[in-house]
XYZ file of C-alpha atoms in Angstrom:
485
model
C 33.991 19.244 22.347
C 33.620 20.167 19.032
C 34.746 23.810 17.675
C 32.480 25.317 15.189
C 34.626 27.315 13.150
C 34.858 30.772 14.586
C 36.045 29.801 17.596
C 32.778 28.941 19.785
C 33.195 25.378 21.827
C 30.743 23.357 21.273
C 29.231 20.522 23.420
C 29.962 16.820 22.219
C 27.170 14.737 20.346
C 25.645 12.187 22.424
C 22.585 10.761 24.156
C 23.573 11.358 27.583
C 22.237 13.892 30.257
C 23.168 17.053 29.396
C 22.672 20.315 30.883
C 20.381 22.722 29.140
C 22.098 26.514 28.471
C 20.253 29.005 29.990
C 18.470 30.545 26.430
C 16.999 26.972 25.945
C 15.684 26.750 29.404
C 13.949 29.971 28.973
C 12.336 29.147 25.606
C 11.038 25.961 27.437
C 9.694 27.591 30.650
C 8.073 30.457 28.670
C 6.771 27.993 26.037
C 4.893 26.036 29.591
C 3.587 29.457 30.836
C 1.631 29.445 27.399
C 0.930 25.647 27.268
C 0.892 23.982 30.569
C 0.172 20.741 29.125
C -1.936 19.433 31.890
C -4.468 16.234 31.730
C -7.252 16.382 29.659
C -9.618 16.360 32.936
C -7.410 18.977 34.308
C -8.368 22.727 33.133
C -4.990 24.233 32.477
C -3.631 27.479 34.106
C -2.166 28.733 31.188
C -2.293 31.914 28.913
C -3.635 29.869 25.856
C -6.475 28.613 27.873
C -6.857 32.001 29.705
C -6.651 33.602 25.885
C -9.384 31.336 24.442
C -11.934 31.893 27.585
C -11.513 35.661 27.413
C -11.978 36.073 23.735
C -14.863 33.405 23.292
C -17.848 35.154 21.568
C -20.622 36.675 24.333
C -22.205 39.884 24.627
C -18.846 41.592 26.047
C -16.408 40.503 23.603
C -17.730 42.980 21.065
C -17.087 45.908 23.067
C -13.704 45.136 23.590
C -10.812 46.979 21.820
C -9.855 45.329 18.147
C -6.091 45.219 19.231
C -6.702 43.529 22.217
C -9.373 41.035 20.990
C -6.970 40.077 17.643
C -4.058 39.544 20.090
C -5.883 37.563 22.617
C -7.535 35.208 19.459
C -4.106 34.963 17.640
C -2.165 33.912 21.036
C -0.271 30.818 20.512
C 2.450 29.271 22.392
C 6.004 30.875 21.300
C 8.063 28.189 19.265
C 10.925 26.756 21.377
C 13.449 27.383 18.715
C 14.380 29.317 15.527
C 13.361 28.014 12.204
C 16.148 28.320 9.432
C 14.843 27.988 5.919
C 17.388 26.693 3.520
C 16.977 27.127 -0.168
C 19.300 27.440 -3.583
C 20.004 25.329 -6.373
C 20.252 21.738 -6.623
C 23.655 20.169 -5.013
C 24.355 23.694 -3.459
C 25.157 22.090 -0.145
C 21.778 22.655 1.945
C 22.004 19.131 3.135
C 25.741 18.753 3.822
C 25.326 21.810 5.765
C 22.469 20.498 7.766
C 24.457 17.126 8.484
C 27.766 19.120 9.472
C 25.708 21.427 11.928
C 24.152 18.460 13.199
C 27.005 16.456 13.557
C 25.190 13.428 12.208
C 24.282 12.329 9.033
C 20.694 12.844 8.696
C 19.860 13.744 4.941
C 20.848 12.491 1.990
C 23.791 14.712 0.300
C 23.442 13.528 -3.272
C 19.898 12.776 -3.515
C 17.830 12.603 -6.841
C 16.274 15.777 -7.601
C 13.182 13.893 -9.002
C 12.442 12.817 -5.515
C 13.583 15.596 -3.347
C 10.766 16.984 -0.980
C 10.848 19.269 2.253
C 12.451 17.917 5.165
C 12.261 19.372 8.593
C 15.269 18.493 10.843
C 15.015 19.345 14.528
C 16.244 17.694 17.926
C 14.181 15.322 19.528
C 13.920 12.172 21.971
C 15.347 9.668 19.590
C 16.102 9.142 15.890
C 12.657 8.941 14.574
C 11.127 10.251 10.982
C 7.642 11.390 10.808
C 5.717 11.363 7.167
C 3.687 14.439 5.734
C 0.396 13.855 7.838
C 1.937 13.446 11.466
C 4.479 16.464 10.528
C 1.152 18.949 9.839
C -0.719 17.643 13.029
C 2.157 18.300 15.209
C 3.220 21.744 13.806
C 0.224 24.138 13.478
C 1.916 26.544 11.440
C 2.254 24.053 8.532
C -1.685 23.947 8.311
C -1.468 26.054 5.118
C 1.407 24.371 3.615
C -0.461 20.925 4.351
C -3.211 22.454 2.272
C -1.133 22.635 -0.854
C -1.856 20.021 -3.571
C 1.014 17.580 -3.502
C 2.910 18.677 -0.287
C 2.130 16.397 2.107
C 3.400 13.235 0.530
C 6.424 15.193 -0.119
C 7.176 16.360 3.745
C 8.928 14.559 6.368
C 10.393 15.682 9.576
C 13.678 13.947 10.857
C 14.566 13.732 14.700
C 18.252 13.479 15.885
C 19.072 13.473 19.491
C 22.173 15.285 18.816
C 23.380 18.301 20.941
C 25.993 19.624 18.654
C 26.593 23.260 18.279
C 23.178 24.835 19.019
C 21.045 22.396 17.477
C 18.590 21.939 20.031
C 17.514 25.382 19.461
C 17.199 25.290 15.642
C 15.131 23.843 13.467
C 16.222 23.091 9.814
C 13.773 23.523 6.684
C 15.319 21.760 3.757
C 13.503 23.102 0.549
C 13.860 21.092 -2.860
C 16.887 22.176 -5.190
C 15.696 24.537 -7.614
C 16.818 23.949 -11.276
C 15.686 24.831 -14.688
C 14.554 22.421 -17.495
C 11.681 20.035 -18.365
C 11.789 18.756 -14.736
C 8.233 18.991 -13.168
C 8.091 18.963 -9.345
C 5.048 17.057 -7.653
C 4.055 20.088 -5.825
C 4.371 23.972 -6.604
C 7.659 24.389 -4.993
C 7.991 28.290 -5.560
C 4.542 28.510 -3.474
C 5.800 26.340 -1.053
C 8.985 28.218 -0.258
C 7.135 31.283 -0.133
C 5.017 30.088 2.676
C 7.666 28.658 4.882
C 9.221 31.930 4.500
C 6.674 33.474 6.357
C 7.254 31.571 9.408
C 11.088 31.313 8.932
C 13.632 33.403 11.226
C 16.319 33.016 8.852
C 16.345 32.394 5.168
C 20.005 31.181 4.009
C 20.450 31.323 0.634
C 22.894 28.536 -1.019
C 24.350 29.052 -4.194
C 26.750 26.749 -5.891
C 29.939 28.195 -7.750
C 30.120 25.227 -10.638
C 27.840 26.868 -12.770
C 24.554 26.088 -11.210
C 24.000 29.548 -8.886
C 22.699 31.442 -11.635
C 19.429 29.360 -12.648
C 16.887 31.440 -13.450
C 14.162 29.533 -11.338
C 16.639 29.711 -8.287
C 16.807 33.397 -8.846
C 13.097 34.070 -9.366
C 12.641 32.573 -6.104
C 15.040 34.716 -4.429
C 13.803 38.147 -5.908
C 10.232 37.130 -4.692
C 11.674 36.345 -1.236
C 13.615 39.477 -1.225
C 10.350 41.554 -1.424
C 9.065 40.680 2.089
C 11.392 38.824 3.721
C 14.982 41.129 2.745
C 15.830 41.537 6.497
C 15.519 37.540 6.964
C 17.857 36.878 4.194
C 21.733 35.925 3.904
C 23.493 34.726 1.128
C 26.170 31.938 0.607
C 28.516 30.441 -1.994
C 28.866 27.073 -0.929
C 31.558 24.789 -1.618
C 34.102 27.362 -2.371
C 36.956 25.165 -2.019
C 36.176 23.545 -5.242
C 35.612 26.889 -7.402
C 38.998 26.433 -9.069
C 42.126 28.877 -8.701
C 42.058 32.684 -7.386
C 41.058 34.045 -10.755
C 37.987 31.932 -11.319
C 36.903 32.311 -7.652
C 36.725 36.176 -8.311
C 34.784 35.639 -11.179
C 32.170 33.504 -9.892
C 31.727 35.891 -6.731
C 31.456 39.060 -8.702
C 29.162 37.220 -11.463
C 26.551 36.245 -8.645
C 26.960 39.290 -6.730
C 25.913 41.174 -10.010
C 23.070 38.973 -10.458
C 21.853 39.173 -7.093
C 22.108 43.306 -7.123
C 20.162 43.152 -10.114
C 17.028 41.613 -8.581
C 17.366 41.739 -4.930
C 16.744 45.364 -3.351
C 18.010 44.861 -0.275
C 17.810 47.253 2.830
C 21.477 46.746 3.382
C 24.641 46.223 1.622
C 24.200 42.753 -0.068
C 26.762 40.181 1.131
C 27.944 36.968 -0.435
C 29.685 34.870 1.926
C 31.996 32.129 0.855
C 32.096 29.070 2.835
C 32.682 25.340 2.538
C 32.815 22.559 5.025
C 36.164 22.407 6.592
C 36.216 18.436 7.167
C 36.517 18.049 3.342
C 39.009 20.721 2.573
C 42.891 19.991 3.069
C 44.838 22.321 5.541
C 46.058 24.452 2.860
C 42.922 25.265 1.714
C 41.432 25.981 5.245
C 44.349 28.437 5.777
C 44.416 29.989 2.256
C 40.771 30.485 1.509
C 38.248 32.655 3.532
C 35.229 30.511 5.072
C 32.391 32.181 6.933
C 30.672 28.989 7.913
C 31.854 30.126 11.461
C 29.925 33.358 11.255
C 26.937 31.863 10.044
C 27.086 29.410 13.112
C 27.236 32.956 15.081
C 24.692 34.341 13.170
C 22.508 31.635 14.125
C 23.463 32.047 17.832
C 22.791 35.738 17.343
C 18.967 34.658 16.283
C 18.758 32.575 19.181
C 19.570 35.335 21.567
C 17.328 37.635 19.676
C 14.495 35.054 19.920
C 14.539 34.558 23.106
C 14.452 38.652 24.016
C 11.536 38.678 21.716
C 9.636 35.863 23.455
C 9.977 37.381 26.930
C 8.986 40.750 25.414
C 5.741 39.026 23.919
C 4.919 37.106 26.998
C 4.855 41.112 29.081
C 2.656 42.103 26.137
C 0.323 38.981 26.121
C 0.000 39.230 29.893
C -1.078 42.948 29.657
C -3.432 42.196 26.973
C -4.971 39.751 28.903
C -5.115 41.666 32.012
C -6.505 44.648 30.299
C -9.396 41.823 28.611
C -10.298 41.232 32.762
C -10.419 44.895 33.604
C -12.568 45.847 30.743
C -15.064 43.032 31.160
C -15.187 43.367 34.919
C -15.783 47.088 34.623
C -18.281 46.726 31.867
C -19.877 43.999 34.036
C -20.152 46.351 37.185
C -22.073 48.800 34.824
C -24.564 46.033 33.714
C -25.247 45.088 37.339
C -25.902 48.526 38.325
C -28.393 48.961 35.524
C -29.993 45.635 35.778
C -30.495 46.802 39.694
C -31.938 50.044 38.742
C -34.084 48.220 36.004
C -35.943 46.271 38.882
C -36.570 49.548 40.683
C -37.752 51.140 37.956
C -39.921 48.137 36.950
C -41.232 48.198 40.649
C -42.131 51.949 40.621
C -43.332 52.365 37.077
C -45.894 49.367 37.931
C -47.328 51.044 41.044
C -47.755 54.445 39.020
C -49.256 52.471 36.118
C -51.950 51.021 38.641
C -52.541 54.044 39.863
C -52.928 56.180 36.431
C -55.240 53.058 35.047
C -57.376 53.212 38.422
C -57.737 57.098 38.222
C -58.781 56.612 34.262
C -61.364 54.207 35.429
C -62.672 56.334 37.917
C -62.685 59.151 35.076
C -64.656 56.915 32.885
C -66.972 55.825 35.443
C -67.559 59.428 36.707
C -68.090 61.381 33.404
C -69.612 58.772 31.305
C -71.651 56.214 33.538
C -72.591 59.052 36.250
C -71.214 56.623 38.758
C -69.087 57.989 41.921
C -68.519 54.501 43.784
C -66.374 56.693 46.507
C -68.930 59.409 46.531
C -66.081 62.384 45.582
C -68.600 64.772 43.617
C -72.045 63.447 45.434
C -74.562 65.492 47.376
C -74.316 65.055 51.040
C -78.581 64.588 51.381
C -80.825 66.982 52.990
C -80.689 68.714 55.814
C -83.026 71.073 58.238
C -82.416 74.672 58.476
C -83.943 77.334 61.020
C -84.935 80.413 59.576
C -86.170 83.389 61.959
C -88.939 85.648 60.519
C -89.220 89.468 60.572
C -91.788 88.903 63.380
C -89.702 86.955 65.286
C -91.205 83.834 65.016
C -88.996 80.620 63.731
C -89.661 78.415 61.087
C -87.863 74.988 60.002
C -87.012 74.273 56.101
C -85.638 71.327 55.074
C -82.778 71.969 52.315
C -80.523 69.977 49.584
C -76.736 70.077 50.499
C -74.725 71.463 47.848
C -72.602 69.123 45.152
C -69.102 68.231 46.667
C -66.491 70.509 45.383
C -63.461 69.341 46.565
C -60.129 69.306 44.500
C -60.277 65.448 43.476
C -64.080 66.173 41.902
C -62.955 69.575 40.716
C -59.815 67.592 38.835
C -62.116 64.667 37.564
C -65.086 66.946 36.100
C -63.169 70.412 34.890
C -63.966 71.237 31.763
C -66.327 68.526 31.135
C -63.475 66.017 32.264
C -61.641 66.365 28.608
C -58.500 67.987 30.289
C -58.056 65.066 32.872
C -58.742 62.490 30.513
C -56.271 63.435 28.149
C -53.801 64.014 30.945
C -54.285 60.275 32.476
C -53.431 58.763 28.848
C -50.442 61.029 28.541
C -49.323 60.046 31.665
C -50.053 56.412 31.079
C -48.302 56.699 27.418
C -45.462 58.100 29.211
C -45.302 55.361 31.810
C -44.923 52.492 28.829
C -42.282 54.583 27.747
C -40.343 54.546 30.736
C -41.031 50.755 30.962
C -39.452 50.272 27.364
C -36.576 52.484 27.928
C -35.759 51.886 31.627
C -36.522 48.242 32.582
C -34.859 46.506 29.557
C -32.240 44.301 31.244
C -28.841 43.761 29.952
C -26.769 40.639 29.894
C -24.236 40.476 32.380
C -21.858 37.306 33.514
C -22.625 34.676 35.572
C -21.303 34.452 39.198
C -18.753 31.427 38.154
C -17.726 33.740 35.226
C -16.726 36.454 37.196
C -15.074 34.297 39.827
C -13.022 33.216 36.596
C -12.174 36.242 35.631
C -10.760 37.369 38.996
C -8.895 33.849 39.535
C -7.236 34.578 35.858
C -6.108 38.006 36.714
C -5.008 37.029 40.319
C -2.808 34.176 38.557
C -1.614 36.487 35.779
C -0.543 39.246 38.734
C 0.814 36.928 41.414
C 2.252 33.861 39.047
C 2.935 34.420 35.541
C 4.438 38.011 35.938
C 6.495 36.701 38.704
C 7.727 33.781 36.099
C 8.416 36.218 33.931
C 10.532 38.425 35.867
C 12.143 35.462 37.142
C 12.983 34.374 33.411
C 14.484 38.066 32.549
C 16.406 38.072 35.750
C 17.911 34.841 34.539
C 18.711 36.193 31.184
C 20.300 39.122 32.529
C 22.532 37.052 35.145
C 23.537 35.049 32.313
C 24.518 37.729 30.194
C 26.181 39.741 32.567
C 27.961 36.852 34.502
C 28.469 39.382 37.785
C 29.908 37.632 40.714
C 29.419 41.045 43.067
């Protein structure tokens, strides 16, 4: 197979079936956990679908912790490759490096600067070229870029079937060469590069030793990028084999390093790596000059390994996030169901008490203001014959009226002219109305279908997705350790 300068053996280029490396398998499998890509008529069982369901607006969503809610709303399938953003002055060798890494001529290496645009180079099933609209539609992270005036017409994606080096796991973004002068670009190149940098895994700054590396426009862009993306950036002095004799090379390196140090506030020691394409140099030059192109390949490999670990770590956190949301919704729904059950009980109880109070108030009104006593609570019990013995021993009969009924009900209704009882009944009625308002108001609860869906999500995450995650971590560990014990 081909050997990347630096000693790592690389697979041969070709269209034949190949065995995917473990890192690529893990990235693809992890992406499928987020997006199962089922048929449209079939409900997908993946994290993307679950996140959309759990973060949809309802009465429960506003009570969720904001950090969980934001993570669910922003949950996207992880990209199955790293993105390398190539920037630099015109003719710095960005396209040449891309072609060398891919092992195929994808980019024109001496393209006229007036027609240069942004080109994404990645592996695909065939040698295909996409224009701007299709590129933006296929890659959601380019949505903001597509909204910039003029970018879409100068954006393209080139697909290659190459399996050279780590190309299946790498996406190169080749940007227009930056130059001074009166040239007007068809879009805001600086703003486009700043937007692309937000999504890049690595930012490679290619500088040309033949007097063009220090063009102010290129250095200004580098300075802006370094403010927010210094950790992603690495600097390469390309075409080092054309930089003249040893004195000239030393002067060029010193001059560029000095310029970079004056503009870039790096968090680590700033390094300018010298490199050239080995196929274009003589054997003598390859032996004599330091070439860091192999180190660049190794840096890409390390970023891929780091990407795999980040994806698995993110998968674990996303599963935990969705599980916590399910738990929170189920717990709140239980409280709502309990509240609504007690609400029904309160309705029945308050209704019965209200009927009693209203009936008592009506009877109080009839008794005290209409002299009506339908239940005979306070009426006299008619007349009765009483035998009275006289002093001489004779007996006579007398007819007397019975005393007015003085039972507790009558005393309560008529005591004090009936005023205390009336006030008490009115207060009781007002209190019952207050209880009705505060105790019987139902709260929104989840439907039976939603509760069932939540339990299905929780079960699928715990029983399937977490097991897949553990299996992926085990594969990564076994591939790294290669233990045969």
